[in-house]
């Protein structure tokens, strides 16, 4: 079992307009990830629209994903507005067979570092599962400084961090900063268009949105970058070039739902109030798919 290393592929969570998980569709997506060579399944991340799901549906999603794989570990997102709810989601995920947890400091009111620390301490203590810090300042309004991550890393079950691409665009320097602060943590990145460079710089994991639909292509890129093969990594990354342009233009969530529909993997639509892609972007997406 490989956890927080290599390619962690994040699928959408197909659901009905009433917020009920469409289990056969989710199972199909997760089976595709294992067959494509993903090292782990990143379930119920932002791409998995976890904040739109009830407790029962989150638990059902974890059970479905765990039941769909034979050896690929499932990392389950457990973010919630309240600490006690996040603890409950963590225990539910553990009970359904998740191998690890992913936690973002979700809050309507921006949190202080002490509030985030106490939140992570409580959730990490709710189970024995290894936990990955989910740094997503664009949605949580909280930025994890490397010195603060060093403090969190002292919590026994915290094992990894999922970082966004740095604003400086110098991912090698950013990685080195976090390595110095928390040398025991697995350090990985999201922001698919920059993850080739992150993996070539020595990051441990690529937390990939595109990998949630195109695992084979993403696994090839990950493997090339992890063995330091710059030429092959560039070739594999070029397959995604047009998709990366769209990701940077409009974000990835709406694109992944539209792509899943185009590939006939599910008919599920985005949960309201989110709306689908406008026609012009749909037409661009057709030619951008790495298939």
Coordinates of N, CA and C in Angstrom, one line a residue, residues 43-232:
X43 N -10.6 10.8 -2.2 CA -12.0 10.9 -2.2 C -12.5 12.0 -1.4
X44 N -13.6 12.7 -1.8 CA -14.2 13.7 -1.1 C -13.3 14.9 -0.8
X45 N -12.5 15.3 -1.8 CA -11.8 16.5 -1.8 C -12.7 17.6 -2.4
X46 N -12.1 18.7 -2.8 CA -12.9 19.8 -3.4 C -13.5 19.3 -4.7
X47 N -12.8 18.6 -5.5 CA -13.3 18.0 -6.7 C -14.5 17.0 -6.4
X48 N -14.4 16.4 -5.2 CA -15.4 15.5 -4.8 C -16.6 16.2 -4.1
X49 N -16.6 17.5 -4.1 CA -17.7 18.3 -3.6 C -18.2 17.8 -2.2
X50 N -17.3 17.6 -1.3 CA -17.6 17.0 0.0 C -18.5 17.9 0.8
X51 N -18.5 19.2 0.6 CA -19.3 20.1 1.4 C -20.7 20.1 1.0
X52 N -21.1 19.4 -0.1 CA -22.4 19.4 -0.6 C -23.1 18.1 -0.1
X53 N -22.4 17.2 0.6 CA -22.9 15.9 1.0 C -23.2 15.8 2.5
X54 N -24.3 15.1 2.8 CA -24.6 14.8 4.2 C -23.7 13.8 4.8
X55 N -23.8 13.6 6.1 CA -23.0 12.6 6.8 C -23.2 11.2 6.1
X56 N -24.5 10.8 6.0 CA -24.8 9.5 5.5 C -24.2 9.3 4.1
X57 N -24.3 10.4 3.2 CA -23.8 10.2 1.9 C -22.3 10.2 1.8
X58 N -21.7 10.9 2.7 CA -20.2 10.9 2.7 C -19.8 9.4 3.1
X59 N -20.5 8.9 4.1 CA -20.1 7.5 4.5 C -20.4 6.5 3.4
X60 N -21.5 6.7 2.7 CA -21.8 5.9 1.6 C -20.7 6.0 0.5
X61 N -20.3 7.2 0.2 CA -19.2 7.4 -0.8 C -17.9 6.6 -0.4
X62 N -17.5 6.7 0.8 CA -16.3 6.0 1.3 C -16.5 4.5 1.1
X63 N -17.7 4.0 1.6 CA -17.9 2.6 1.5 C -17.9 2.1 0.0
X64 N -18.4 2.9 -0.9 CA -18.5 2.6 -2.3 C -17.1 2.5 -2.9
X65 N -16.3 3.6 -2.5 CA -14.9 3.6 -3.1 C -14.0 2.5 -2.5
X66 N -14.1 2.3 -1.3 CA -13.3 1.2 -0.7 C -13.7 -0.2 -1.2
X67 N -15.0 -0.3 -1.5 CA -15.4 -1.6 -2.1 C -15.1 -1.8 -3.5
X68 N -14.7 -0.6 -4.2 CA -14.4 -0.7 -5.6 C -12.9 -1.0 -5.9
X69 N -12.1 -1.0 -4.9 CA -10.6 -1.2 -5.2 C -10.2 -2.5 -4.5
X70 N -9.1 -3.1 -5.0 CA -8.6 -4.3 -4.4 C -7.4 -4.0 -3.6
X71 N -6.5 -3.1 -4.0 CA -5.3 -2.8 -3.2 C -5.0 -1.3 -3.1
X72 N -5.7 -0.5 -3.9 CA -5.4 1.0 -3.9 C -6.0 1.6 -2.7
X73 N -5.2 2.3 -1.8 CA -5.8 2.9 -0.6 C -6.7 4.1 -1.0
X74 N -7.7 4.3 -0.1 CA -8.6 5.5 -0.3 C -8.3 6.5 0.8
X75 N -8.0 7.7 0.4 CA -7.9 8.8 1.4 C -9.2 9.6 1.3
X76 N -9.8 9.8 2.5 CA -11.1 10.4 2.6 C -11.1 11.8 3.2
X77 N -11.7 12.7 2.5 CA -11.8 14.1 3.0 C -12.8 14.1 4.1
X78 N -12.5 14.8 5.2 CA -13.3 14.9 6.4 C -13.6 16.3 6.8
X79 N -13.4 17.3 6.0 CA -13.6 18.7 6.4 C -15.0 19.0 6.7
X80 N -15.1 19.9 7.7 CA -16.5 20.3 8.2 C -16.3 21.7 8.9
X81 N -17.4 22.4 9.0 CA -17.4 23.7 9.7 C -17.1 23.5 11.2
X82 N -17.6 22.5 11.8 CA -17.5 22.3 13.2 C -16.5 21.1 13.5
X83 N -15.7 21.3 14.5 CA -14.7 20.3 14.9 C -15.4 18.9 15.2
X84 N -16.5 18.9 16.0 CA -17.1 17.7 16.3 C -17.6 16.9 15.1
X85 N -18.1 17.7 14.1 CA -18.5 17.0 12.9 C -17.4 16.4 12.1
X86 N -16.3 17.1 12.0 CA -15.1 16.6 11.4 C -14.6 15.3 12.1
X87 N -14.7 15.3 13.4 CA -14.3 14.1 14.1 C -15.2 12.9 13.8
X88 N -16.5 13.2 13.7 CA -17.5 12.2 13.3 C -17.2 11.7 11.9
X89 N -16.9 12.6 11.0 CA -16.6 12.1 9.6 C -15.3 11.3 9.6
X90 N -14.4 11.6 10.4 CA -13.1 10.9 10.5 C -13.4 9.5 11.0
X91 N -14.2 9.3 12.0 CA -14.5 8.0 12.6 C -15.3 7.2 11.6
X92 N -16.3 7.9 10.9 CA -17.1 7.2 9.8 C -16.1 6.6 8.7
X93 N -15.2 7.5 8.3 CA -14.3 7.1 7.2 C -13.5 5.9 7.6
X94 N -13.0 5.9 8.9 CA -12.2 4.8 9.4 C -13.0 3.5 9.4
X95 N -14.3 3.7 9.9 CA -15.2 2.5 10.0 C -15.5 1.9 8.7
X96 N -15.5 2.7 7.6 CA -15.8 2.2 6.3 C -14.5 1.7 5.5
X97 N -13.4 1.8 6.1 CA -12.2 1.2 5.6 C -11.2 2.2 4.9
X98 N -11.4 3.5 5.0 CA -10.4 4.4 4.5 C -9.1 4.2 5.1
X99 N -8.0 4.4 4.3 CA -6.6 4.2 4.7 C -6.0 5.5 5.3
X100 N -6.6 6.6 4.9 CA -6.1 7.9 5.4 C -7.1 9.0 5.3
X101 N -6.8 10.1 5.9 CA -7.8 11.2 6.0 C -7.2 12.5 5.4
X102 N -8.0 13.4 4.9 CA -7.6 14.6 4.3 C -8.5 15.7 5.0
X103 N -7.8 16.7 5.6 CA -8.6 17.7 6.4 C -8.2 19.1 6.0
X104 N -9.2 19.9 5.6 CA -9.0 21.3 5.4 C -9.7 22.1 6.5
X105 N -9.1 23.2 6.9 CA -9.7 24.0 8.0 C -10.9 24.9 7.5
X106 N -12.0 24.3 7.2 CA -13.1 25.0 6.6 C -13.8 25.8 7.7
X107 N -14.1 27.1 7.4 CA -14.8 28.0 8.3 C -15.4 29.2 7.6
X108 N -16.5 29.6 8.1 CA -17.1 30.8 7.5 C -16.3 32.0 8.0
X109 N -15.9 32.0 9.3 CA -15.1 33.0 9.9 C -13.6 32.6 9.7
X110 N -12.7 33.5 9.2 CA -11.3 33.1 9.1 C -10.7 32.7 10.4
X111 N -10.0 31.6 10.4 CA -9.5 31.0 11.7 C -8.1 31.5 12.0
X112 N -7.8 31.6 13.3 CA -6.4 31.9 13.7 C -5.6 30.6 13.7
X113 N -4.3 30.7 13.8 CA -3.4 29.5 13.8 C -3.8 28.6 15.0
X114 N -4.0 29.2 16.2 CA -4.4 28.4 17.4 C -5.7 27.7 17.2
X115 N -6.6 28.3 16.5 CA -7.9 27.6 16.3 C -7.7 26.4 15.3
X116 N -6.9 26.6 14.3 CA -6.6 25.6 13.3 C -5.8 24.4 14.0
X117 N -4.9 24.8 14.9 CA -4.1 23.8 15.6 C -5.0 22.9 16.4
X118 N -5.9 23.5 17.2 CA -6.8 22.8 18.1 C -7.8 21.9 17.3
X119 N -8.2 22.4 16.1 CA -9.1 21.7 15.2 C -8.4 20.4 14.7
X120 N -7.1 20.6 14.2 CA -6.4 19.5 13.7 C -6.0 18.5 14.8
X121 N -5.7 19.0 16.0 CA -5.4 18.1 17.1 C -6.6 17.2 17.5
X122 N -7.8 17.8 17.5 CA -9.0 17.0 17.8 C -9.3 16.0 16.8
X123 N -9.2 16.4 15.5 CA -9.6 15.5 14.4 C -8.6 14.4 14.3
X124 N -7.3 14.7 14.4 CA -6.2 13.7 14.2 C -6.3 12.7 15.4
X125 N -6.8 13.1 16.5 CA -6.9 12.2 17.7 C -8.2 11.4 17.6
X126 N -9.1 11.6 16.7 CA -10.3 10.9 16.6 C -10.2 9.4 16.1
X127 N -9.1 9.2 15.3 CA -8.8 7.9 14.8 C -7.3 7.6 14.8
X128 N -6.9 6.4 14.5 CA -5.5 6.1 14.3 C -5.0 6.3 12.9
X129 N -5.9 6.7 12.0 CA -5.5 6.9 10.6 C -4.5 8.0 10.4
X130 N -3.6 7.9 9.5 CA -2.7 9.0 9.1 C -3.5 10.1 8.4
X131 N -3.2 11.3 8.7 CA -4.0 12.5 8.3 C -3.1 13.4 7.4
X132 N -3.6 13.9 6.3 CA -3.0 14.8 5.5 C -3.6 16.2 5.6
X133 N -2.8 17.2 5.9 CA -3.2 18.6 6.0 C -3.6 19.1 4.6
X134 N -4.8 19.6 4.4 CA -5.2 20.1 3.1 C -5.1 21.6 3.1
X135 N -4.1 22.2 2.5 CA -3.9 23.6 2.4 C -4.6 24.1 1.1
X136 N -5.7 24.9 1.3 CA -6.5 25.4 0.2 C -6.9 26.8 0.5
X137 N -6.0 27.7 0.5 CA -6.3 29.1 0.9 C -7.4 29.8 0.1
X138 N -7.6 29.4 -1.1 CA -8.6 30.0 -2.0 C -10.0 29.7 -1.5
X139 N -10.2 28.6 -0.8 CA -11.6 28.4 -0.3 C -11.7 28.5 1.2
X140 N -10.6 28.3 1.9 CA -10.7 28.4 3.4 C -10.2 29.7 4.0
X141 N -9.6 30.5 3.2 CA -9.0 31.8 3.7 C -8.0 31.6 4.8
X142 N -7.3 30.5 4.8 CA -6.3 30.2 5.7 C -5.0 29.8 5.0
X143 N -3.9 30.4 5.3 CA -2.6 30.0 4.7 C -1.7 29.3 5.7
X144 N -1.2 28.2 5.4 CA -0.4 27.4 6.2 C 1.1 27.9 6.1
X145 N 1.6 28.6 7.0 CA 3.0 29.0 7.0 C 3.9 27.8 7.4
X146 N 5.0 27.7 6.8 CA 5.9 26.5 7.1 C 6.2 26.3 8.6
X147 N 6.4 27.4 9.3 CA 6.6 27.3 10.7 C 5.4 26.8 11.5
X148 N 4.2 27.1 11.0 CA 3.1 26.5 11.7 C 2.9 25.0 11.3
X149 N 3.2 24.7 10.1 CA 3.2 23.3 9.7 C 4.1 22.4 10.6
X150 N 5.3 23.0 10.9 CA 6.2 22.3 11.8 C 5.6 22.0 13.1
X151 N 4.8 22.9 13.6 CA 4.0 22.7 14.9 C 3.0 21.6 14.7
X152 N 2.3 21.6 13.6 CA 1.3 20.6 13.4 C 1.9 19.2 13.2
X153 N 3.1 19.2 12.6 CA 3.8 17.9 12.3 C 4.1 17.1 13.6
X154 N 4.1 17.8 14.7 CA 4.4 17.1 16.0 C 3.2 16.3 16.5
X155 N 2.0 16.5 15.9 CA 0.8 15.7 16.2 C 1.1 14.3 15.6
X156 N 1.0 13.2 16.4 CA 1.5 11.9 15.9 C 0.9 11.4 14.7
X157 N -0.4 11.6 14.4 CA -1.1 11.0 13.3 C -1.0 11.9 12.0
X158 N -0.5 13.1 12.1 CA -0.4 13.9 10.9 C 0.9 13.5 10.2
X159 N 0.6 13.1 8.9 CA 1.7 12.4 8.1 C 2.0 13.1 6.8
X160 N 1.2 14.1 6.4 CA 1.4 14.7 5.1 C 0.8 16.0 5.0
X161 N 1.2 16.8 3.9 CA 0.5 18.0 3.6 C 0.3 18.1 2.1
X162 N -0.9 18.6 1.7 CA -1.2 18.8 0.3 C -1.2 20.3 0.1
X163 N -0.2 20.8 -0.6 CA 0.0 22.3 -0.8 C -0.5 22.7 -2.1
X164 N -0.9 24.0 -2.2 CA -1.2 24.6 -3.5 C 0.1 25.1 -4.1
X165 N 0.1 25.3 -5.4 CA 1.3 25.9 -6.0 C 1.6 27.3 -5.4
X166 N 2.9 27.6 -5.2 CA 3.2 28.8 -4.5 C 3.0 30.0 -5.5
X167 N 2.6 31.2 -4.9 CA 2.4 32.4 -5.7 C 3.6 32.8 -6.4
X168 N 4.8 32.5 -5.8 CA 6.0 32.9 -6.4 C 6.4 32.1 -7.6
X169 N 5.7 31.0 -7.8 CA 5.9 30.1 -8.9 C 7.2 29.3 -8.8
X170 N 7.9 29.5 -7.7 CA 9.2 28.8 -7.5 C 8.9 27.6 -6.6
X171 N 8.4 26.6 -7.2 CA 8.0 25.4 -6.4 C 9.1 24.7 -5.7
X172 N 10.3 24.7 -6.3 CA 11.5 24.1 -5.7 C 11.8 24.8 -4.4
X173 N 11.8 26.1 -4.4 CA 12.1 26.9 -3.2 C 11.0 26.6 -2.1
X174 N 9.8 26.6 -2.5 CA 8.7 26.4 -1.6 C 8.8 25.0 -1.0
X175 N 9.1 24.0 -1.8 CA 9.3 22.6 -1.3 C 10.4 22.6 -0.3
X176 N 11.5 23.2 -0.6 CA 12.7 23.2 0.3 C 12.3 23.9 1.6
X177 N 11.5 24.9 1.6 CA 11.1 25.6 2.8 C 10.3 24.7 3.7
X178 N 9.4 24.0 3.2 CA 8.5 23.0 4.0 C 9.3 21.8 4.4
X179 N 10.3 21.4 3.6 CA 11.1 20.2 4.0 C 11.9 20.6 5.2
X180 N 12.5 21.8 5.2 CA 13.3 22.2 6.4 C 12.4 22.3 7.6
X181 N 11.2 22.8 7.5 CA 10.3 23.0 8.6 C 9.8 21.7 9.1
X182 N 9.4 20.8 8.3 CA 8.8 19.6 8.7 C 9.3 18.4 7.9
X183 N 10.6 18.0 8.2 CA 11.3 17.0 7.4 C 10.6 15.6 7.5
X184 N 9.7 15.4 8.5 CA 9.1 14.0 8.5 C 7.8 13.9 7.7
X185 N 7.3 15.0 7.2 CA 6.0 15.0 6.5 C 6.3 14.6 5.0
X186 N 5.3 13.9 4.5 CA 5.2 13.7 3.0 C 4.6 15.1 2.5
X187 N 5.3 15.6 1.5 CA 4.9 16.9 1.0 C 4.5 16.8 -0.5
X188 N 3.3 17.1 -0.8 CA 2.8 17.0 -2.1 C 2.0 18.3 -2.6
X189 N 1.7 18.4 -3.8 CA 1.1 19.6 -4.4 C -0.1 19.3 -5.3
X190 N -1.0 20.2 -5.3 CA -2.1 20.3 -6.2 C -1.9 21.5 -7.1
X191 N -2.8 21.7 -8.1 CA -2.6 22.7 -9.1 C -1.9 22.0 -10.2
X192 N -2.7 21.3 -11.0 CA -2.1 20.2 -11.9 C -1.1 20.8 -12.9
X193 N -1.3 22.0 -13.4 CA -0.4 22.5 -14.4 C 1.0 22.7 -13.9
X194 N 1.2 22.8 -12.6 CA 2.6 23.0 -12.1 C 3.2 21.8 -11.4
X195 N 2.5 20.7 -11.4 CA 2.9 19.5 -10.6 C 4.0 18.7 -11.2
X196 N 4.2 18.8 -12.6 CA 5.4 18.2 -13.2 C 6.6 18.8 -12.5
X197 N 6.7 20.1 -12.4 CA 7.8 20.8 -11.8 C 8.0 20.4 -10.4
X198 N 6.9 20.3 -9.7 CA 6.9 19.9 -8.3 C 7.5 18.5 -8.1
X199 N 7.1 17.6 -8.9 CA 7.5 16.2 -8.8 C 9.0 16.1 -9.2
X200 N 9.4 16.8 -10.2 CA 10.8 16.8 -10.6 C 11.7 17.5 -9.6
X201 N 11.1 18.4 -8.8 CA 11.9 19.0 -7.7 C 12.0 18.1 -6.5
X202 N 11.2 17.0 -6.5 CA 11.3 16.1 -5.4 C 10.2 16.0 -4.5
X203 N 9.0 16.6 -4.9 CA 7.8 16.4 -4.0 C 7.4 14.9 -4.0
X204 N 6.7 14.6 -2.9 CA 6.4 13.2 -2.7 C 5.1 12.7 -3.4
X205 N 4.2 13.7 -3.6 CA 2.9 13.3 -4.1 C 2.3 14.4 -5.0
X206 N 1.6 13.9 -6.1 CA 0.8 14.8 -6.9 C -0.6 14.5 -6.6
X207 N -1.3 15.5 -6.0 CA -2.8 15.4 -5.7 C -3.5 15.9 -6.9
X208 N -4.0 15.0 -7.8 CA -4.3 15.4 -9.1 C -5.8 15.4 -9.4
X209 N -6.4 16.5 -9.9 CA -7.7 16.6 -10.3 C -7.8 15.8 -11.7
X210 N -7.0 16.1 -12.6 CA -7.0 15.4 -13.9 C -6.8 13.9 -13.8
X211 N -6.0 13.5 -12.8 CA -5.8 12.1 -12.5 C -7.1 11.4 -12.2
X212 N -8.1 12.1 -11.7 CA -9.4 11.5 -11.3 C -10.2 11.1 -12.5
X213 N -9.8 11.5 -13.7 CA -10.5 11.0 -14.9 C -9.5 10.4 -15.9
X214 N -8.2 10.8 -15.8 CA -7.2 10.3 -16.8 C -6.0 9.8 -16.0
X215 N -6.3 8.7 -15.3 CA -5.2 8.2 -14.4 C -4.0 7.6 -15.1
X216 N -4.2 7.0 -16.2 CA -3.1 6.4 -16.9 C -2.1 7.5 -17.4
X217 N -2.6 8.5 -18.0 CA -1.8 9.6 -18.5 C -1.1 10.3 -17.3
X218 N -1.8 10.5 -16.2 CA -1.3 11.2 -15.0 C -0.3 10.3 -14.3
X219 N -0.5 9.0 -14.3 CA 0.4 8.0 -13.7 C 1.7 8.0 -14.5
X220 N 1.6 8.1 -15.8 CA 2.8 8.1 -16.6 C 3.7 9.3 -16.3
X221 N 3.0 10.5 -16.2 CA 3.7 11.7 -15.9 C 4.4 11.6 -14.5
X222 N 3.6 11.1 -13.6 CA 4.1 11.0 -12.2 C 5.4 10.1 -12.2
X223 N 5.3 9.0 -12.8 CA 6.4 8.0 -12.8 C 7.7 8.6 -13.4
X224 N 7.5 9.3 -14.6 CA 8.6 9.9 -15.2 C 9.3 11.0 -14.4
X225 N 8.5 11.8 -13.7 CA 9.0 12.9 -12.9 C 9.7 12.3 -11.7
X226 N 9.1 11.3 -11.1 CA 9.7 10.7 -9.8 C 11.0 10.0 -10.1
X227 N 11.2 9.5 -11.3 CA 12.5 8.9 -11.6 C 13.5 9.9 -12.2
X228 N 13.1 11.2 -12.3 CA 14.0 12.3 -12.8 C 14.2 12.3 -14.2
X229 N 13.2 11.7 -15.0 CA 13.3 11.7 -16.5 C 12.7 13.0 -17.0
X230 N 13.4 14.0 -17.1 CA 12.9 15.3 -17.5 C 12.2 15.3 -18.9
X231 N 12.9 14.6 -19.8 CA 12.4 14.6 -21.2 C 11.0 13.9 -21.3
X232 N 10.9 12.7 -20.6 CA 9.7 12.0 -20.6 C 8.6 12.7 -19.9

